[in-house]
Amino acid sequence: MIYQGAEDWLGTESKRVLLFGMSGLGKTHISNMLREGGGWFHYSVDYRIGTRYMGELIADNFKREAMKVPLLRELLMTDSVYIASNITFDNLAPLSTYLGKPGNPALGGLPFAEYLRRQEEHRQAEISALLDTAHFIERARAIYGYGNFVCDSGGSICEVVDPDDPQDPVLTALAESHLLVWIKGSDHNTDELARRFDRAPKPMYYQAGFLQQIWAEYLAQHGQTEEEVNPDAFLRWGYARLLAHRQPRYAAMAAKWGVTVTAEEVAALREPADFTRLVARALERR
């Protein structure tokens, strides 16, 4: 780790952290607090994916839909309108919409093969966006004068790395530049995330092998063909399995590559100094 202990962390003028864990446990809350409190550069992996690496794919998908409308088709063919996503740190809907959901096309579902293809595009984009963080650390310092840097990683980071491989290229690169901080949820947090997801299921990235496994299991259990699957029903059914799949991977990342804080500790943070003290305690616990 780049900080040898709490004293090293507290004394440095270049605090660099990467936050990871399930979406909804406080990564963006911390990142926004640090940015707004001053002195911290906020790098969002999902924003980088949706702009630098998948922005063109997202825009082209919008254009394909627009071409189905005669008026818009005519305007697009004459370069009379411009279509682009308005993705922000707080609104990643264009990226989620592009990833889509598998199942019945009448309910907005994608063919499973197409869904897998888009998942692979996301995997490659996420790896690239994670590896870009070292460049942005230097860019933030050289251009803006920021010594402190927070990387708000996506919930799927554990799906694109192998925490048990000491030579994993992504984790090795990240650990050389950041302190990796896992926000660990409790059983209560898990239940609340599941309830929240059930109200509004959203597209997300799955490790390919795991996705194919639960897709086949869902089809077998429900006796449905791919075209009969309700996309939201599948996502709701698979969410608890996804949480269970990710938890040991997050834990391994924290045990071998970083430190752990709890979602309850994160919820109590009010200012950047609180976060600095929390990370110091995490380093002491380790």
Short mmCIF file of C-alpha atoms in Angstrom, two decimals:
data_model
loop_
_atom_site.label_atom_id
_atom_site.label_comp_id
_atom_site.label_asym_id
_atom_site.label_seq_id
_atom_site.Cartn_x
_atom_site.Cartn_y
_atom_site.Cartn_z
CA MET A 1 0.00 0.00 0.00
CA ILE A 2 1.17 3.54 -0.69
CA TYR A 3 0.63 4.59 2.96
CA GLN A 4 2.48 2.55 5.59
CA GLY A 5 0.08 3.47 8.38
CA ALA A 6 -2.14 6.12 9.92
CA GLU A 7 0.74 8.47 10.67
CA ASP A 8 1.97 8.30 7.08
CA TRP A 9 -1.56 8.99 5.78
CA LEU A 10 -2.20 11.90 8.13
CA GLY A 11 1.15 13.49 7.36
CA THR A 12 1.05 13.37 3.58
CA GLU A 13 -0.01 16.33 1.44
CA SER A 14 -0.99 13.93 -1.35
CA LYS A 15 -3.90 11.81 -0.19
CA ARG A 16 -5.05 9.48 -2.97
CA VAL A 17 -7.86 6.98 -2.49
CA LEU A 18 -10.02 4.70 -4.60
CA LEU A 19 -13.43 3.93 -3.12
CA PHE A 20 -15.11 0.65 -3.99
CA GLY A 21 -18.18 -1.32 -2.96
CA MET A 22 -21.80 -1.77 -3.97
CA SER A 23 -23.59 1.22 -5.48
CA GLY A 24 -25.67 3.01 -2.89
CA LEU A 25 -23.33 2.69 0.10
CA GLY A 26 -21.66 6.10 -0.07
CA LYS A 27 -18.90 6.22 -2.68
CA THR A 28 -20.37 9.18 -4.51
CA HIS A 29 -21.47 10.82 -1.23
CA ILE A 30 -17.85 10.85 -0.03
CA SER A 31 -16.51 11.94 -3.41
CA ASN A 32 -18.94 14.87 -3.65
CA MET A 33 -18.19 15.90 -0.05
CA LEU A 34 -14.44 15.90 -0.69
CA ARG A 35 -14.78 17.81 -3.96
CA GLU A 36 -17.16 20.39 -2.54
CA GLY A 37 -15.05 20.76 0.60
CA GLY A 38 -12.13 21.87 -1.55
CA GLY A 39 -8.69 20.45 -2.16
CA TRP A 40 -9.77 17.14 -3.71
CA PHE A 41 -10.02 16.15 -7.38
CA HIS A 42 -12.99 13.84 -8.03
CA TYR A 43 -12.55 11.19 -10.73
CA SER A 44 -15.65 9.14 -11.57
CA VAL A 45 -14.98 5.84 -13.32
CA ASP A 46 -18.58 5.54 -14.55
CA TYR A 47 -18.48 9.08 -15.97
CA ARG A 48 -15.21 8.30 -17.76
CA ILE A 49 -16.74 5.10 -19.18
CA GLY A 50 -19.83 6.92 -20.40
CA THR A 51 -17.93 9.79 -22.02
CA ARG A 52 -14.48 8.73 -23.16
CA TYR A 53 -14.97 5.03 -23.85
CA MET A 54 -18.66 4.44 -24.58
CA GLY A 55 -19.89 7.91 -25.49
CA GLU A 56 -19.93 7.21 -29.20
CA LEU A 57 -21.69 3.87 -28.70
CA ILE A 58 -24.34 5.55 -26.57
CA ALA A 59 -24.90 8.37 -29.09
CA ASP A 60 -25.08 5.92 -32.00
CA ASN A 61 -27.73 3.94 -30.14
CA PHE A 62 -29.80 7.11 -29.76
CA LYS A 63 -29.37 7.80 -33.48
CA ARG A 64 -30.53 4.31 -34.44
CA GLU A 65 -33.73 4.90 -32.48
CA ALA A 66 -34.15 8.40 -33.94
CA MET A 67 -33.79 7.03 -37.49
CA LYS A 68 -37.01 5.07 -36.94
CA VAL A 69 -38.91 8.38 -36.74
CA PRO A 70 -39.40 9.90 -40.23
CA LEU A 71 -39.02 13.52 -39.10
CA LEU A 72 -35.86 12.85 -37.12
CA ARG A 73 -34.48 10.63 -39.87
CA GLU A 74 -34.75 13.46 -42.38
CA LEU A 75 -33.08 15.91 -39.99
CA LEU A 76 -30.26 13.47 -39.19
CA MET A 77 -29.65 12.69 -42.85
CA THR A 78 -29.20 16.40 -43.56
CA ASP A 79 -27.09 17.03 -40.43
CA SER A 80 -29.80 19.38 -39.17
CA VAL A 81 -29.88 18.05 -35.61
CA TYR A 82 -27.24 16.87 -33.19
CA ILE A 83 -27.84 13.94 -30.85
CA ALA A 84 -25.62 13.28 -27.84
CA SER A 85 -25.98 12.08 -24.26
CA ASN A 86 -25.93 14.55 -21.39
CA ILE A 87 -24.22 12.24 -18.92
CA THR A 88 -23.08 13.75 -15.59
CA PHE A 89 -21.52 12.52 -12.35
CA ASP A 90 -25.01 12.39 -10.85
CA ASN A 91 -26.93 11.16 -13.89
CA LEU A 92 -25.52 8.07 -15.56
CA ALA A 93 -28.82 7.08 -17.19
CA PRO A 94 -27.45 7.20 -20.78
CA LEU A 95 -24.86 4.54 -19.87
CA SER A 96 -27.43 2.34 -18.11
CA THR A 97 -29.85 2.69 -21.01
CA TYR A 98 -27.21 1.56 -23.47
CA LEU A 99 -26.32 -1.51 -21.39
CA GLY A 100 -29.98 -2.42 -21.42
CA LYS A 101 -31.73 -5.52 -20.09
CA PRO A 102 -32.14 -8.96 -21.66
CA GLY A 103 -35.51 -10.40 -22.55
CA ASN A 104 -38.78 -9.67 -24.29
CA PRO A 105 -38.27 -6.92 -26.92
CA ALA A 106 -41.88 -5.78 -26.45
CA LEU A 107 -40.92 -4.90 -22.86
CA GLY A 108 -37.71 -3.15 -23.85
CA GLY A 109 -35.49 -6.23 -23.66
CA LEU A 110 -32.44 -7.02 -25.77
CA PRO A 111 -31.53 -10.36 -27.38
CA PHE A 112 -29.20 -12.10 -24.93
CA ALA A 113 -26.35 -12.25 -27.47
CA GLU A 114 -26.57 -8.47 -27.97
CA TYR A 115 -26.74 -7.98 -24.20
CA LEU A 116 -23.54 -10.01 -23.80
CA ARG A 117 -21.83 -7.96 -26.49
CA ARG A 118 -22.65 -4.71 -24.72
CA GLN A 119 -21.50 -6.20 -21.42
CA GLU A 120 -18.13 -6.97 -22.98
CA GLU A 121 -17.87 -3.42 -24.28
CA HIS A 122 -18.46 -2.21 -20.73
CA ARG A 123 -15.83 -4.58 -19.31
CA GLN A 124 -13.16 -3.26 -21.64
CA ALA A 125 -14.21 0.34 -21.01
CA GLU A 126 -14.15 -0.11 -17.24
CA ILE A 127 -10.64 -1.54 -17.28
CA SER A 128 -9.44 1.35 -19.44
CA ALA A 129 -11.14 3.93 -17.20
CA LEU A 130 -9.56 2.40 -14.09
CA LEU A 131 -6.12 2.42 -15.66
CA ASP A 132 -6.59 6.09 -16.58
CA THR A 133 -6.59 7.13 -12.93
CA ALA A 134 -2.80 7.46 -12.68
CA HIS A 135 -2.86 9.88 -15.62
CA PHE A 136 -5.61 11.91 -13.97
CA ILE A 137 -3.73 12.06 -10.66
CA GLU A 138 -0.85 13.74 -12.47
CA ARG A 139 -3.17 15.85 -14.59
CA ALA A 140 -5.05 17.09 -11.51
CA ARG A 141 -1.76 18.08 -9.88
CA ALA A 142 -0.09 19.63 -12.93
CA ILE A 143 -3.07 21.61 -14.26
CA TYR A 144 -5.22 22.35 -11.24
CA GLY A 145 -2.80 22.03 -8.34
CA TYR A 146 -4.72 19.26 -6.58
CA GLY A 147 -2.63 17.02 -4.36
CA ASN A 148 -5.60 15.05 -3.04
CA PHE A 149 -7.44 12.68 -5.37
CA VAL A 150 -10.51 10.50 -4.92
CA CYS A 151 -11.51 7.86 -7.46
CA ASP A 152 -15.20 6.95 -7.29
CA SER A 153 -15.16 3.48 -8.84
CA GLY A 154 -18.17 1.63 -10.19
CA GLY A 155 -19.80 -1.16 -8.23
CA SER A 156 -18.58 -3.66 -10.81
CA ILE A 157 -14.85 -3.10 -10.23
CA CYS A 158 -14.66 -6.49 -8.49
CA GLU A 159 -15.91 -8.14 -11.69
CA VAL A 160 -13.04 -6.94 -13.88
CA VAL A 161 -10.13 -7.82 -11.56
CA ASP A 162 -8.86 -10.96 -9.83
CA PRO A 163 -8.15 -10.04 -6.19
CA ASP A 164 -6.53 -13.42 -5.56
CA ASP A 165 -3.89 -12.84 -8.25
CA PRO A 166 -0.97 -10.87 -6.77
CA GLN A 167 0.00 -9.92 -10.33
CA ASP A 168 -3.43 -8.71 -11.41
CA PRO A 169 -2.50 -5.86 -13.78
CA VAL A 170 -5.40 -3.55 -12.88
CA LEU A 171 -5.13 -3.94 -9.11
CA THR A 172 -1.34 -3.66 -9.26
CA ALA A 173 -1.59 -0.38 -11.16
CA LEU A 174 -4.29 0.98 -8.84
CA ALA A 175 -2.44 0.02 -5.67
CA GLU A 176 0.67 1.83 -6.87
CA SER A 177 -1.28 5.09 -7.10
CA HIS A 178 -4.07 4.88 -4.50
CA LEU A 179 -5.14 3.52 -1.18
CA LEU A 180 -8.03 1.16 -1.98
CA VAL A 181 -10.92 1.68 0.48
CA TRP A 182 -13.83 -0.77 0.65
CA ILE A 183 -17.15 0.55 1.93
CA LYS A 184 -18.57 -2.59 3.53
CA GLY A 185 -22.31 -2.89 3.94
CA SER A 186 -24.18 -4.69 6.70
CA ASP A 187 -27.06 -7.13 6.34
CA HIS A 188 -29.39 -4.16 6.90
CA ASN A 189 -27.68 -2.27 4.06
CA THR A 190 -28.03 -5.30 1.79
CA ASP A 191 -31.75 -5.55 2.52
CA GLU A 192 -32.23 -1.84 1.86
CA LEU A 193 -30.28 -2.01 -1.42
CA ALA A 194 -32.46 -4.93 -2.52
CA ARG A 195 -35.66 -3.02 -1.66
CA ARG A 196 -34.40 0.04 -3.53
CA PHE A 197 -33.48 -2.05 -6.56
CA ASP A 198 -36.84 -3.80 -6.52
CA ARG A 199 -38.56 -0.42 -6.82
CA ALA A 200 -36.45 0.65 -9.79
CA PRO A 201 -34.31 -2.12 -11.32
CA LYS A 202 -31.49 -0.69 -13.38
CA PRO A 203 -29.08 -2.19 -15.90
CA MET A 204 -25.64 -3.08 -14.60
CA TYR A 205 -22.50 -5.00 -15.51
CA TYR A 206 -22.10 -8.69 -14.64
CA GLN A 207 -19.06 -10.94 -14.99
CA ALA A 208 -19.74 -12.93 -18.16
CA GLY A 209 -19.55 -16.42 -16.65
CA PHE A 210 -21.77 -15.45 -13.73
CA LEU A 211 -24.29 -13.76 -16.03
CA GLN A 212 -24.57 -16.78 -18.32
CA GLN A 213 -25.00 -19.03 -15.29
CA ILE A 214 -27.87 -17.08 -13.72
CA TRP A 215 -29.52 -16.50 -17.11
CA ALA A 216 -29.63 -20.23 -17.81
CA GLU A 217 -30.88 -20.86 -14.25
CA TYR A 218 -33.64 -18.28 -14.65
CA LEU A 219 -34.84 -19.73 -17.96
CA ALA A 220 -34.90 -23.24 -16.48
CA GLN A 221 -36.70 -22.25 -13.28
CA HIS A 222 -39.37 -20.21 -15.04
CA GLY A 223 -39.76 -22.42 -18.10
CA GLN A 224 -39.35 -19.49 -20.47
CA THR A 225 -37.55 -18.79 -23.71
CA GLU A 226 -35.27 -15.76 -24.02
CA GLU A 227 -38.00 -13.82 -25.84
CA GLU A 228 -40.53 -14.47 -23.06
CA VAL A 229 -38.45 -13.11 -20.19
CA ASN A 230 -39.64 -9.93 -18.49
CA PRO A 231 -36.39 -7.91 -18.36
CA ASP A 232 -37.15 -6.22 -15.03
CA ALA A 233 -38.26 -9.51 -13.47
CA PHE A 234 -34.94 -11.08 -14.41
CA LEU A 235 -32.93 -8.18 -12.98
CA ARG A 236 -34.89 -8.27 -9.71
CA TRP A 237 -34.44 -12.03 -9.44
CA GLY A 238 -30.72 -11.80 -10.09
CA TYR A 239 -29.91 -8.85 -7.84
CA ALA A 240 -29.62 -10.79 -4.56
CA ARG A 241 -27.43 -13.33 -6.33
CA LEU A 242 -25.27 -10.51 -7.64
CA LEU A 243 -24.81 -9.09 -4.14
CA ALA A 244 -23.79 -12.51 -2.84
CA HIS A 245 -21.42 -12.98 -5.78
CA ARG A 246 -19.67 -9.65 -5.27
CA GLN A 247 -19.32 -9.65 -1.49
CA PRO A 248 -16.40 -12.14 -1.22
CA ARG A 249 -14.65 -10.46 -4.13
CA TYR A 250 -14.85 -7.08 -2.43
CA ALA A 251 -13.63 -8.65 0.82
CA ALA A 252 -10.65 -10.21 -0.93
CA MET A 253 -9.76 -6.88 -2.55
CA ALA A 254 -9.80 -5.16 0.83
CA ALA A 255 -7.88 -7.90 2.63
CA LYS A 256 -5.12 -8.15 0.03
CA TRP A 257 -5.03 -4.71 -1.55
CA GLY A 258 -6.53 -2.11 0.79
CA VAL A 259 -8.54 -1.24 3.89
CA THR A 260 -12.15 -1.46 5.04
CA VAL A 261 -14.62 1.09 6.40
CA THR A 262 -18.29 0.45 7.09
CA ALA A 263 -21.33 2.03 5.49
CA GLU A 264 -22.40 3.19 8.97
CA GLU A 265 -19.10 5.01 9.43
CA VAL A 266 -19.47 6.61 6.02
CA ALA A 267 -23.01 7.76 6.77
CA ALA A 268 -21.71 9.69 9.79
CA LEU A 269 -19.21 11.74 7.76
CA ARG A 270 -19.94 15.45 7.56
CA GLU A 271 -16.74 17.07 6.24
CA PRO A 272 -13.44 16.09 4.59
CA ALA A 273 -11.61 16.05 7.94
CA ASP A 274 -14.01 13.31 9.12
CA PHE A 275 -13.02 11.20 6.13
CA THR A 276 -9.31 11.73 6.79
CA ARG A 277 -9.76 10.50 10.36
CA LEU A 278 -11.86 7.53 9.25
CA VAL A 279 -9.17 6.32 6.82
CA ALA A 280 -6.55 6.74 9.56
CA ARG A 281 -8.61 4.46 11.82
CA ALA A 282 -8.99 1.95 8.98
CA LEU A 283 -5.22 1.86 8.55
CA GLU A 284 -4.77 1.35 12.30
CA ARG A 285 -7.28 -1.52 12.28
CA ARG A 286 -5.39 -3.19 9.47
#
